[in-house]
mmCIF file of C-alpha atoms in Angstrom:
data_model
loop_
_atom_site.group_PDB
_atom_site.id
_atom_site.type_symbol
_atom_site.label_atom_id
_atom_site.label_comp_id
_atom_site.label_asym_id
_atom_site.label_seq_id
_atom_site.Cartn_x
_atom_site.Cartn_y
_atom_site.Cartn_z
ATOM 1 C CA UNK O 1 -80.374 -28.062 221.432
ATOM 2 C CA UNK O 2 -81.256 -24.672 220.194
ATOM 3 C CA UNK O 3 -83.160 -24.119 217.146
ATOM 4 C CA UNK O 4 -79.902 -22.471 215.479
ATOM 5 C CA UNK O 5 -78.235 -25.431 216.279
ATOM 6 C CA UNK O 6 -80.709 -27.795 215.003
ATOM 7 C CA UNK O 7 -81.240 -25.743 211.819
ATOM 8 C CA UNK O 8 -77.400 -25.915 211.052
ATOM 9 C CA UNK O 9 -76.835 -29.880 212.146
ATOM 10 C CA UNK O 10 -79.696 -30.552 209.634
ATOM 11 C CA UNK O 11 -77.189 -29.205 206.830
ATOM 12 C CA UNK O 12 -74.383 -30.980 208.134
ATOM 13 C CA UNK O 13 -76.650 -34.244 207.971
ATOM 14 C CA UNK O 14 -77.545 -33.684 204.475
ATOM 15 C CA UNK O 15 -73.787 -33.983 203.462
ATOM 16 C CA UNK O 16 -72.721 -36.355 201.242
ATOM 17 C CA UNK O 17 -69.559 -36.151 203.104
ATOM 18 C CA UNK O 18 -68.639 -37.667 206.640
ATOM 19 C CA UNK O 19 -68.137 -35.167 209.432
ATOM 20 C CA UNK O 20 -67.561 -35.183 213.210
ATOM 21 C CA UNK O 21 -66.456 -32.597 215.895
ATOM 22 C CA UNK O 22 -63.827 -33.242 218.648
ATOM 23 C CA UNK O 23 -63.277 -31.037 221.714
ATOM 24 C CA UNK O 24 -59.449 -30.685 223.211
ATOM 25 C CA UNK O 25 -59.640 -33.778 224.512
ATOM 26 C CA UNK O 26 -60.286 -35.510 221.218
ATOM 27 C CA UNK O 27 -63.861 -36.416 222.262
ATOM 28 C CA UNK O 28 -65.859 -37.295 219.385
ATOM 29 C CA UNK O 29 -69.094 -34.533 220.035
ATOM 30 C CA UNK O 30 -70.821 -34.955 216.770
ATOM 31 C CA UNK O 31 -71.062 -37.571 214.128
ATOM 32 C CA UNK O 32 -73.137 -36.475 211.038
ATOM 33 C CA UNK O 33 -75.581 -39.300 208.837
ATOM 34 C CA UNK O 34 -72.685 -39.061 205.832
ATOM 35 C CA UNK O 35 -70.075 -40.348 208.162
ATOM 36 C CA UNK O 36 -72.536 -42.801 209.791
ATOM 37 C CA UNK O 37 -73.434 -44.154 205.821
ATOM 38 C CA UNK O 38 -69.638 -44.539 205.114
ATOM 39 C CA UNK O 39 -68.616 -46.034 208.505
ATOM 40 C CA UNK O 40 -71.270 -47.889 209.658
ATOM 41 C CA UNK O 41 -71.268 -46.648 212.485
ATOM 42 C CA UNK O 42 -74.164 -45.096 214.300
ATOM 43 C CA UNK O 43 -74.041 -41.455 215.908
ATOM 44 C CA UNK O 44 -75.012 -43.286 218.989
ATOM 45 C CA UNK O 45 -72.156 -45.515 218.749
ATOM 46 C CA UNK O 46 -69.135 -42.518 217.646
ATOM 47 C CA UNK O 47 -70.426 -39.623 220.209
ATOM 48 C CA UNK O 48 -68.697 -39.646 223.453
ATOM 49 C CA UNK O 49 -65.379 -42.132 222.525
ATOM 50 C CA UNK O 50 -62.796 -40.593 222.411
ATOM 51 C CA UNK O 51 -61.311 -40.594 218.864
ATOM 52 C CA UNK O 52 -57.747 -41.849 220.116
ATOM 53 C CA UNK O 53 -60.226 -44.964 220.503
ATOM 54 C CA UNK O 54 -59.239 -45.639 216.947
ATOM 55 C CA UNK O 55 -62.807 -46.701 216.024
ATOM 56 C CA UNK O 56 -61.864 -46.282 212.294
ATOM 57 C CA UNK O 57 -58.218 -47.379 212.454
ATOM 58 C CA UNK O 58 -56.903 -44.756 210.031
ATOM 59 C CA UNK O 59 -53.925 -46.143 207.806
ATOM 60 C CA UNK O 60 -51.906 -44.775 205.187
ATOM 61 C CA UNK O 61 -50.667 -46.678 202.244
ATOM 62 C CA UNK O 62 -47.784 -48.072 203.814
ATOM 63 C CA UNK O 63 -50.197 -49.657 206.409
ATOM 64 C CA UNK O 64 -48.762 -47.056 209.186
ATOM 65 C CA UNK O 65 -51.795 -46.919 211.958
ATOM 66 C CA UNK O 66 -52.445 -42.501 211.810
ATOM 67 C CA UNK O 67 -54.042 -42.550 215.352
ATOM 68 C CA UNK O 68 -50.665 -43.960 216.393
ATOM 69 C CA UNK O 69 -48.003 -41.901 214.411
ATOM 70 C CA UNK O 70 -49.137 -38.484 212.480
ATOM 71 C CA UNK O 71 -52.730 -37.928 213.147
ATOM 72 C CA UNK O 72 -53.815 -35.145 211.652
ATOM 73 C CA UNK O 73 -56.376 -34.385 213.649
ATOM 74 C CA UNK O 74 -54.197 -34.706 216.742
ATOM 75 C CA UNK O 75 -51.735 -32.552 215.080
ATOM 76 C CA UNK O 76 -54.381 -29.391 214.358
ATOM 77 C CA UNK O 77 -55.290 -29.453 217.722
ATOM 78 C CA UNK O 78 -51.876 -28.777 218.334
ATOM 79 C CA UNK O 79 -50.951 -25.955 215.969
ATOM 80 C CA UNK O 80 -54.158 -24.821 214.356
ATOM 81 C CA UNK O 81 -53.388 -25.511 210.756
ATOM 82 C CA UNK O 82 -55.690 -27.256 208.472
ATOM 83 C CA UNK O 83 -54.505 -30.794 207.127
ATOM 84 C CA UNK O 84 -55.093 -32.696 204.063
ATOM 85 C CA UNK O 85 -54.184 -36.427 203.415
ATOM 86 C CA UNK O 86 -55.257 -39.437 201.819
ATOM 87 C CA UNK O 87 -55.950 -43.013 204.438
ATOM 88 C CA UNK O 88 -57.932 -45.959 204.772
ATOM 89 C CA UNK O 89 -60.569 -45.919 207.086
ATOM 90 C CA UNK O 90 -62.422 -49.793 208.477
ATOM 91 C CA UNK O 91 -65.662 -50.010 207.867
ATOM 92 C CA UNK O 92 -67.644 -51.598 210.539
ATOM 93 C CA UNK O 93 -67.804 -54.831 208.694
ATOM 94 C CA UNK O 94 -64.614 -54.665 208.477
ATOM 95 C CA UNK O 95 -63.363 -53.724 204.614
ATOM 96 C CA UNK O 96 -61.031 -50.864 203.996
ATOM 97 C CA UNK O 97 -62.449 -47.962 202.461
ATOM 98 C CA UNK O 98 -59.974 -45.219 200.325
ATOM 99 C CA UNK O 99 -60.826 -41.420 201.940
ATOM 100 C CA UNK O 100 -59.849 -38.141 201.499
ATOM 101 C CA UNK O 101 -59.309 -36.130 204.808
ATOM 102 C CA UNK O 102 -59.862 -32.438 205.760
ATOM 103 C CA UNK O 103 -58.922 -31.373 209.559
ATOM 104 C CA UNK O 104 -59.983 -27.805 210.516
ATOM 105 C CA UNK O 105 -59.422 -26.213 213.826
ATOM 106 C CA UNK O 106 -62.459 -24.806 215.711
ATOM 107 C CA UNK O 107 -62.031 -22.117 217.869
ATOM 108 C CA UNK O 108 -63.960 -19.937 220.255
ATOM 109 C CA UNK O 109 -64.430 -16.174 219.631
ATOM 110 C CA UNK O 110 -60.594 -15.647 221.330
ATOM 111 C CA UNK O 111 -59.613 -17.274 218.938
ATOM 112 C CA UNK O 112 -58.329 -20.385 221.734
ATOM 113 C CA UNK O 113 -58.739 -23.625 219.664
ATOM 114 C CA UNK O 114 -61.569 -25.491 221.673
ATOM 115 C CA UNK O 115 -62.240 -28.818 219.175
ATOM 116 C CA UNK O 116 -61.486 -29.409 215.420
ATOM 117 C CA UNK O 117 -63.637 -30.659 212.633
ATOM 118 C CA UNK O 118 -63.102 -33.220 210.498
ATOM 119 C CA UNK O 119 -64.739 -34.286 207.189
ATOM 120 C CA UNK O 120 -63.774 -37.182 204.900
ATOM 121 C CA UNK O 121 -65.250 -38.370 201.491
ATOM 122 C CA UNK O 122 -65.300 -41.672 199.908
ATOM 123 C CA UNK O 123 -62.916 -42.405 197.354
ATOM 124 C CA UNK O 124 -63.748 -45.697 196.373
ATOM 125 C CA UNK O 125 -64.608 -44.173 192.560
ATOM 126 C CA UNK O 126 -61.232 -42.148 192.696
ATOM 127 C CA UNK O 127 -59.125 -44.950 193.453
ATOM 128 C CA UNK O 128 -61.314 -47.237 190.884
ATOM 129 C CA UNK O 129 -61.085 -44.901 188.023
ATOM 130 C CA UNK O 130 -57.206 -44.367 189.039
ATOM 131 C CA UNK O 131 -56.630 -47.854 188.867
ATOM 132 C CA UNK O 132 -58.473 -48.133 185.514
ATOM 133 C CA UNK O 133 -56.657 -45.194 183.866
ATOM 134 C CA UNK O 134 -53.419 -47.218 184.877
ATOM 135 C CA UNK O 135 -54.833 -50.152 183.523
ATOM 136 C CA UNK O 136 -55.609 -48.744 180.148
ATOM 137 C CA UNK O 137 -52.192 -47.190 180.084
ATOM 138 C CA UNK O 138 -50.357 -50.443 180.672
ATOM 139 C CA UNK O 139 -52.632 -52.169 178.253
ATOM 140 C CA UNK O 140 -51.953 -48.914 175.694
ATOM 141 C CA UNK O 141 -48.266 -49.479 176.405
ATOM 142 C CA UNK O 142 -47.090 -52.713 177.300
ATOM 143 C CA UNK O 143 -46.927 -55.811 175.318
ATOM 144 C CA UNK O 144 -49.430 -58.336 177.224
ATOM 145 C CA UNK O 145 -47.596 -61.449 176.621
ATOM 146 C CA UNK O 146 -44.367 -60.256 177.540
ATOM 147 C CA UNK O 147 -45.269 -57.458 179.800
ATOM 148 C CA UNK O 148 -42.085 -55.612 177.989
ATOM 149 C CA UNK O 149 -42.796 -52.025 176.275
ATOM 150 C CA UNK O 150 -44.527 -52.349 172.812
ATOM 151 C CA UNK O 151 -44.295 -50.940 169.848
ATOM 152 C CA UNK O 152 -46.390 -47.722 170.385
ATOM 153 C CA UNK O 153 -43.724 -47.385 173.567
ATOM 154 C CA UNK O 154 -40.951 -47.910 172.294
ATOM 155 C CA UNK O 155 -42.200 -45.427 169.365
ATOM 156 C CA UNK O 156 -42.357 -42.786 172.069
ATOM 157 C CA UNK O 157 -39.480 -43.648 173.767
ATOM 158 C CA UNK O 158 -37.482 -43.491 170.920
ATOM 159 C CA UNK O 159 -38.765 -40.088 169.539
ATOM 160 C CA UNK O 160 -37.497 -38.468 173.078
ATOM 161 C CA UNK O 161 -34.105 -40.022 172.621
ATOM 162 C CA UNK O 162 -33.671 -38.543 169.605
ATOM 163 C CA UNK O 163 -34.809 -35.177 170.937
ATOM 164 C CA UNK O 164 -32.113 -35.915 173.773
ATOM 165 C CA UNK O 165 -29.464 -36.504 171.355
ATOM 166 C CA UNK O 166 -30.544 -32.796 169.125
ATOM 167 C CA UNK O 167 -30.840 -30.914 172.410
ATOM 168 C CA UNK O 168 -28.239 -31.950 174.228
ATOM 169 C CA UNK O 169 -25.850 -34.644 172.606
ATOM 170 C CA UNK O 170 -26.727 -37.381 174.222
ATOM 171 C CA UNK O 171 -25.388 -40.463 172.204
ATOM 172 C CA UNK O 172 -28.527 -43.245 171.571
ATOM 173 C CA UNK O 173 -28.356 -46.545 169.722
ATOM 174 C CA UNK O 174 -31.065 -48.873 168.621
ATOM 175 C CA UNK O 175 -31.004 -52.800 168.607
ATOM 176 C CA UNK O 176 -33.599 -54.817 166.211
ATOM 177 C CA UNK O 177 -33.425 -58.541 167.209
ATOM 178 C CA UNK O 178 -35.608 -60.873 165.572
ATOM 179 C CA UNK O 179 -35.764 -64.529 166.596
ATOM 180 C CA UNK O 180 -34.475 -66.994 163.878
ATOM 181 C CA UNK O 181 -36.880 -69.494 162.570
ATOM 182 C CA UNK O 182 -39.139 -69.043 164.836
ATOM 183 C CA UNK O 183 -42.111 -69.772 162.504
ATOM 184 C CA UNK O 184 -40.783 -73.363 162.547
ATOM 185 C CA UNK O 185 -40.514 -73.787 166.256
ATOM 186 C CA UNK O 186 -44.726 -72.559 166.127
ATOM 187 C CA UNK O 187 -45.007 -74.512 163.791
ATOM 188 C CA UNK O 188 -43.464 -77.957 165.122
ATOM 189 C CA UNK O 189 -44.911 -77.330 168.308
ATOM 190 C CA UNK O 190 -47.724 -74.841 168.005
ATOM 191 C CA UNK O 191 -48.128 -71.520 169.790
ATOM 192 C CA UNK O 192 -48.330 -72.680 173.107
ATOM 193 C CA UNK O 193 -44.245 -73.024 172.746
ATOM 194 C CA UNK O 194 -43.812 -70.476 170.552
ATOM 195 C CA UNK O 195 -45.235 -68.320 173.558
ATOM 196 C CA UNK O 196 -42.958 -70.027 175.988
ATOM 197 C CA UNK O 197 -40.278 -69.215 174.033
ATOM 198 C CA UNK O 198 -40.886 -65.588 173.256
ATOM 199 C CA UNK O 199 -40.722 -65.079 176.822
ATOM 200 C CA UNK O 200 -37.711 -66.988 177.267
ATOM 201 C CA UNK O 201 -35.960 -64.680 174.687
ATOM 202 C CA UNK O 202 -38.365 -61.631 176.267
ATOM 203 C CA UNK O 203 -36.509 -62.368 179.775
ATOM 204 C CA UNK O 204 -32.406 -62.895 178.748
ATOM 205 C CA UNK O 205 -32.491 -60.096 177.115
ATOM 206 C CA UNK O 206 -34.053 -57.319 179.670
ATOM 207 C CA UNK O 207 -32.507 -58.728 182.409
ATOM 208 C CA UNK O 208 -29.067 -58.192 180.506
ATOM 209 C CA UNK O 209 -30.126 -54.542 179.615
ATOM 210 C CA UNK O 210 -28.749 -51.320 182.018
ATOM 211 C CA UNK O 211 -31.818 -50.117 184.211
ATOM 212 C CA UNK O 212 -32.038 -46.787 181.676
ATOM 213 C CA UNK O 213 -32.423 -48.889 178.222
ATOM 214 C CA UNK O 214 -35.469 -50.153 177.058
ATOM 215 C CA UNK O 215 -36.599 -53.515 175.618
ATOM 216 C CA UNK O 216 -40.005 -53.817 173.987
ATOM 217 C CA UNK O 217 -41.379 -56.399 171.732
ATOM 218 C CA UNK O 218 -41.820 -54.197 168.200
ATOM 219 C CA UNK O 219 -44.323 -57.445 167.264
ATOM 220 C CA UNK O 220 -44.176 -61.119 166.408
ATOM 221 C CA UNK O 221 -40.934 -62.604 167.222
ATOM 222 C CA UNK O 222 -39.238 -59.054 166.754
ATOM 223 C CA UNK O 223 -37.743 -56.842 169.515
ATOM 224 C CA UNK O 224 -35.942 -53.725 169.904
ATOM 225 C CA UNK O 225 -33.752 -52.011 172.142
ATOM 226 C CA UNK O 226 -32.593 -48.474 172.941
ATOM 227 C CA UNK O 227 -29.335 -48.208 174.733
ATOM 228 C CA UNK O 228 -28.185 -44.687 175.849
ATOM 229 C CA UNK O 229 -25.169 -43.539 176.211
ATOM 230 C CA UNK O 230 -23.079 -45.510 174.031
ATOM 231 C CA UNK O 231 -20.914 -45.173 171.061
ATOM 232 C CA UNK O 232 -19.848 -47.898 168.062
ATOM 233 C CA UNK O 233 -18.049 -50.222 169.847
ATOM 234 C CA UNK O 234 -20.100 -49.886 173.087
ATOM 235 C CA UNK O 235 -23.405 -50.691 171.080
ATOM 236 C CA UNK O 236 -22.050 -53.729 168.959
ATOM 237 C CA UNK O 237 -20.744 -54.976 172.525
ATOM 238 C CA UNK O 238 -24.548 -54.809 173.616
ATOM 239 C CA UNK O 239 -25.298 -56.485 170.539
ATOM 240 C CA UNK O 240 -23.106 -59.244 170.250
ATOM 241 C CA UNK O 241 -23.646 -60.116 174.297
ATOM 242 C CA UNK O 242 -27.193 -60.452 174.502
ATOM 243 C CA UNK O 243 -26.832 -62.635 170.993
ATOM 244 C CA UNK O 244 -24.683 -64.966 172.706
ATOM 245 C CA UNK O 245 -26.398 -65.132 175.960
ATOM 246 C CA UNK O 246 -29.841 -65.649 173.353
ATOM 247 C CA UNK O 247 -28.029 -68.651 171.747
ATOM 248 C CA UNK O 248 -26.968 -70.393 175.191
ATOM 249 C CA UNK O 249 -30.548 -69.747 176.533
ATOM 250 C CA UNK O 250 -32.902 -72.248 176.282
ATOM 251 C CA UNK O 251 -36.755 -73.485 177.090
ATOM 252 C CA UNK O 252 -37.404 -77.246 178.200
ATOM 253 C CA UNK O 253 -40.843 -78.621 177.209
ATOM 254 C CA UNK O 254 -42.252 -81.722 176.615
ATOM 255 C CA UNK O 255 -40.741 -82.014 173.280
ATOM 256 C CA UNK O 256 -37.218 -81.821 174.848
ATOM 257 C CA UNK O 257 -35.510 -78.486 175.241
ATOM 258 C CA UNK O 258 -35.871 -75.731 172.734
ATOM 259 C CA UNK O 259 -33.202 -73.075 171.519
ATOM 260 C CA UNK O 260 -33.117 -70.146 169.592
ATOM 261 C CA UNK O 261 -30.672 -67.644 168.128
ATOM 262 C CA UNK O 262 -31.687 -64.124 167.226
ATOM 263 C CA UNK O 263 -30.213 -61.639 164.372
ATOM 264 C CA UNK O 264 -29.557 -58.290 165.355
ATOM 265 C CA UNK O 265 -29.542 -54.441 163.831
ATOM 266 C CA UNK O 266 -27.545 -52.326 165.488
ATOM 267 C CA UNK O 267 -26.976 -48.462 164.202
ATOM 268 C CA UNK O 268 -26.684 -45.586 166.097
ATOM 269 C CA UNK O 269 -29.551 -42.568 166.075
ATOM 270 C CA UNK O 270 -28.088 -39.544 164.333
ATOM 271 C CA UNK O 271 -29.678 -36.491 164.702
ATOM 272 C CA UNK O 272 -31.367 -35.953 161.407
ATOM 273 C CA UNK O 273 -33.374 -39.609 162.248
ATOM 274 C CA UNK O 274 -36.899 -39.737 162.707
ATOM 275 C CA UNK O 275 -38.487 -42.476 164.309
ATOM 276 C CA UNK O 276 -39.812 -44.387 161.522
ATOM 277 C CA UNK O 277 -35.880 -44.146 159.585
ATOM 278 C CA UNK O 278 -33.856 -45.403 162.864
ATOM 279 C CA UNK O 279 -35.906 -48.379 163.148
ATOM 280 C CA UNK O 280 -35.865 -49.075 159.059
ATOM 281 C CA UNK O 281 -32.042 -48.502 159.441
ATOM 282 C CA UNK O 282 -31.899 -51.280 162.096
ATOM 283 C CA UNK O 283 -34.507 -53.418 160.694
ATOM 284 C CA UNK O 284 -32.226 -53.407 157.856
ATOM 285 C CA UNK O 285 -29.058 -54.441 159.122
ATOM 286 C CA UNK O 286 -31.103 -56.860 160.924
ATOM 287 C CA UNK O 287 -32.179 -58.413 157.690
ATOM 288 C CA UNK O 288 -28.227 -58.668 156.506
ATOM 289 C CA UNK O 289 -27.971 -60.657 159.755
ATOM 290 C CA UNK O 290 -30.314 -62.842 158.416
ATOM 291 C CA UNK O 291 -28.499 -63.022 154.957
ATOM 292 C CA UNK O 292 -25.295 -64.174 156.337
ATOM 293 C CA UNK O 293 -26.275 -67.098 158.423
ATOM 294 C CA UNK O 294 -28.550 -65.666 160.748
ATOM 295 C CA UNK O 295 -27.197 -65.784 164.895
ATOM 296 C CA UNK O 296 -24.952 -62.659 164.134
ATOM 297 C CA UNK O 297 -24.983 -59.270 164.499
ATOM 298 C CA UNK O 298 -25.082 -56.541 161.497
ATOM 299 C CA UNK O 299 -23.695 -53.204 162.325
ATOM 300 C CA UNK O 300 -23.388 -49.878 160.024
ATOM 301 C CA UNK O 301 -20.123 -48.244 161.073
ATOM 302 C CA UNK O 302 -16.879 -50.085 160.880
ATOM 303 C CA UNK O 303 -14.478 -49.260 164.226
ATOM 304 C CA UNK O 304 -11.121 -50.548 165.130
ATOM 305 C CA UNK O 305 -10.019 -53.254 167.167
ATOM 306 C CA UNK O 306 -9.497 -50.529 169.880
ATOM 307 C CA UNK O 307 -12.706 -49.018 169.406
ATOM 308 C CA UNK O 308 -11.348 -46.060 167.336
ATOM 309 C CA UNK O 309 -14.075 -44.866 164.796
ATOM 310 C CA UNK O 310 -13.540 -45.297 161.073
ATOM 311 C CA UNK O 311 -15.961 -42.912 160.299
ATOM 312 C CA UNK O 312 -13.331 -40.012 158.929
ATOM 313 C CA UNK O 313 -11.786 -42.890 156.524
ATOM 314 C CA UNK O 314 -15.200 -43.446 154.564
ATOM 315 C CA UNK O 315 -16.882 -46.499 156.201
ATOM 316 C CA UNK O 316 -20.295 -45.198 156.872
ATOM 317 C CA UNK O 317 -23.628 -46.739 156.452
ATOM 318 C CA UNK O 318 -25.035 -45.599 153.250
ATOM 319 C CA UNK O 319 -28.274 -43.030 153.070
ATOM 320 C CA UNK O 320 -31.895 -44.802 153.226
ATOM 321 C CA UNK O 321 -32.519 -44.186 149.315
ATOM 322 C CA UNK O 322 -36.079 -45.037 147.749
ATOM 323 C CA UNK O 323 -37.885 -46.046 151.064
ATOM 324 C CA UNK O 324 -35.936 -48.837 152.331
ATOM 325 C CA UNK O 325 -32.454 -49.140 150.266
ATOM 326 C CA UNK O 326 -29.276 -48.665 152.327
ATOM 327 C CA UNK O 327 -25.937 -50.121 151.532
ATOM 328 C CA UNK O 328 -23.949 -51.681 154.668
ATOM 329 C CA UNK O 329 -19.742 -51.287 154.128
ATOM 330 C CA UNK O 330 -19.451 -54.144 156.749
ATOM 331 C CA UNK O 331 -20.863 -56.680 158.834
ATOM 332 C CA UNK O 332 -19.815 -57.698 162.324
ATOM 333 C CA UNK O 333 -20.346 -61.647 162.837
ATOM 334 C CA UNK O 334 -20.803 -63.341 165.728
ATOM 335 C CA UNK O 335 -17.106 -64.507 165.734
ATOM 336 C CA UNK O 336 -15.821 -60.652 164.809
ATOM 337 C CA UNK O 337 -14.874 -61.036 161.576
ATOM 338 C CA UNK O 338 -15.738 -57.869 159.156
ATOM 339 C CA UNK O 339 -16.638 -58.066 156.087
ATOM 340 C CA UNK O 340 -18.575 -56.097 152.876
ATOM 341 C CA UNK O 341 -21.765 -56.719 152.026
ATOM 342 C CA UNK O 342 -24.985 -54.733 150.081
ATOM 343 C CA UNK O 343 -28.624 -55.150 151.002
ATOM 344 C CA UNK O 344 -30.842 -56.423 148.580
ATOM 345 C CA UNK O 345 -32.588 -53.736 146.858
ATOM 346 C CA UNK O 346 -36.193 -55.403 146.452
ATOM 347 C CA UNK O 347 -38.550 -56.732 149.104
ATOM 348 C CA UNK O 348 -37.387 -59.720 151.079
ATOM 349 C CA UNK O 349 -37.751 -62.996 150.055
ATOM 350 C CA UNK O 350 -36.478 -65.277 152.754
ATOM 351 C CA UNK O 351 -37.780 -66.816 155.538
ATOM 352 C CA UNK O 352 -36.667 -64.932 158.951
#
């Protein structure tokens, strides 16, 4: 070995990185210390197999074996051009490791390729920190008991709907379902059941929601869901469905088996809503749910039997007046009957 060559092999060797040299035949000529520290495997041990070998048994993330189908490396030795992937190498005691790949032709001074070069880092950190930042963004949006959207979520989902339905029309409406007397069934049998059941009520309803709507738990024993893409009589059919299936759900424990019935909300987003007045809105109908018997669902636009809307003939929801007033013309029960009623104008007083 020249002194050139020695001079520039001592700069590959004090690489972080992993590299090695192939010839044509995919001969494995040089093996550098970074590649040895992130193998484990010796220069002595890499130089002269052939890399076809599959010392490192490169694998994607679908577990395909790359020295088998789409090597890179075979693949620049073909055509010249330099690659760039993502694969697993095996470490020589036998762990996977995460790399990033670079394949470079090497070529002689006609330009004929003669070898290729390939270096590879560790990703280990990469993937880490990737799987921490999608940690922290399921913990920052996802309810942990449930593992349904939270609040904050449902907050941001919400405000895009809206943006959807200003922009471009698209029809929205907004369910608030809150679990009836729940505080007794904690109470009775303490929060071990109470949890049980909050996922019992968690599951019958997102399982009974369209793949584009969203359930999240809004907090305590409350949820709410968007459904796009519906009008009136769409929405209270939404509404009134996952009540009933709700009411014929139920959780067996050791106390015998447990069931609940929910009170819904149901309005649709107009375009003038913010976030924070769609929810009230439902929140509020919610509560007349509550005020008529509770297991029923509260709705703020009266439509005809054949879904016609009434809108045009006065029955409307009234405006939110004073932070939290709003008058409802009529209220959907569970059985379909319609009829008047008027939120209470001061703070609640009963028990949910």
């Amino acid at each position: 070995m020249s002194a050139e060559d020695g001079f520039f092999r001592g700069i590959l060797d004090s690489l972080h990185d992993g590299v090695y040299f192939v010839d044509v035949n995919k001969r494995i000529t040089y093996w550098n210390k970074g590649a040895e520290r992130i193998t484990g495997y010796e220069s002595s041990e890499a130089v002269g197999i052939s890399c076809s070998d599959n010392l490192l048994v490169h694998i994607d993330d679908k577990g395909i074996n790359l020295c088998k189908a789409g090597c890179p490396l075979a693949q620049t030795l073909m055509d010249g051009r330099v690659r760039e992937t993502e694969a697993y190498l095996q470490h020589k005691s036998g762990h996977r490791l995460p790399v990033f790949i670079r394949v470079s032709p090497l070529r002689d001074s006609s330009g004929s390729i003669v070898g290729a070069v390939e270096t590879f880092s560790d990703n280990s950190s990469k993937a880490a920190l990737l799987q921490r930042i999608d940690e922290l963004q399921r913990e920052s949006l996802v309810d942990p008991l449930t593992g349904m959207a939270n609040r904050r979520c449902i907050d941001m989902k919400l405000y895009s709907r809206i943006d959807e339905l200003r922009r471009y029309g698209w029809p929205c409406g907004l369910l608030f379902l809150d679990i009836d007397n729940f505080k007794i069934v904690n109470d009775t049998h303490g929060h071990n059941v109470g949890d049980r059941v909050l996922m019992m009520v968690a599951r019958t309803l997102s399982s009974n929601l369209r793949s584009h709507d969203l359930l999240g738990r809004y907090g305590g024993e409350e949820f709410v869901a968007i459904i796009t893409n519906v009008n009136m009589a769409k929405l209270h059919s939404f509404a009134n469905r996952l009540r009933l299936l709700v009411e014929k759900s139920s959780v067996v424990t050791e106390y015998g088996t447990i069931r609940v019935t929910v009170s819904v909300g149901a309005t649709l987003v107009r375009p003038e809503d913010t976030v924070e007045a769609a929810i009230t809105r439902a929140d509020l109908f919610m509560y007349n749910s509550k005020v008529g018997g509770r297991n029923r669902v509260s709705i703020d636009t009266m439509f005809e039997g054949n879904g016609q809307d009434l809108i045009k003939k006065g029955w409307s929801a009234g405006r939110l007046v004073d932070k939290g007033l709003v008058t409802s013309n009529i209220k959907f029960q569970s059985l379909g009957k319609i009829e008047p009623t008027r939120l209470p104008k001061k703070g609640r007083t009963m028990k949910r």
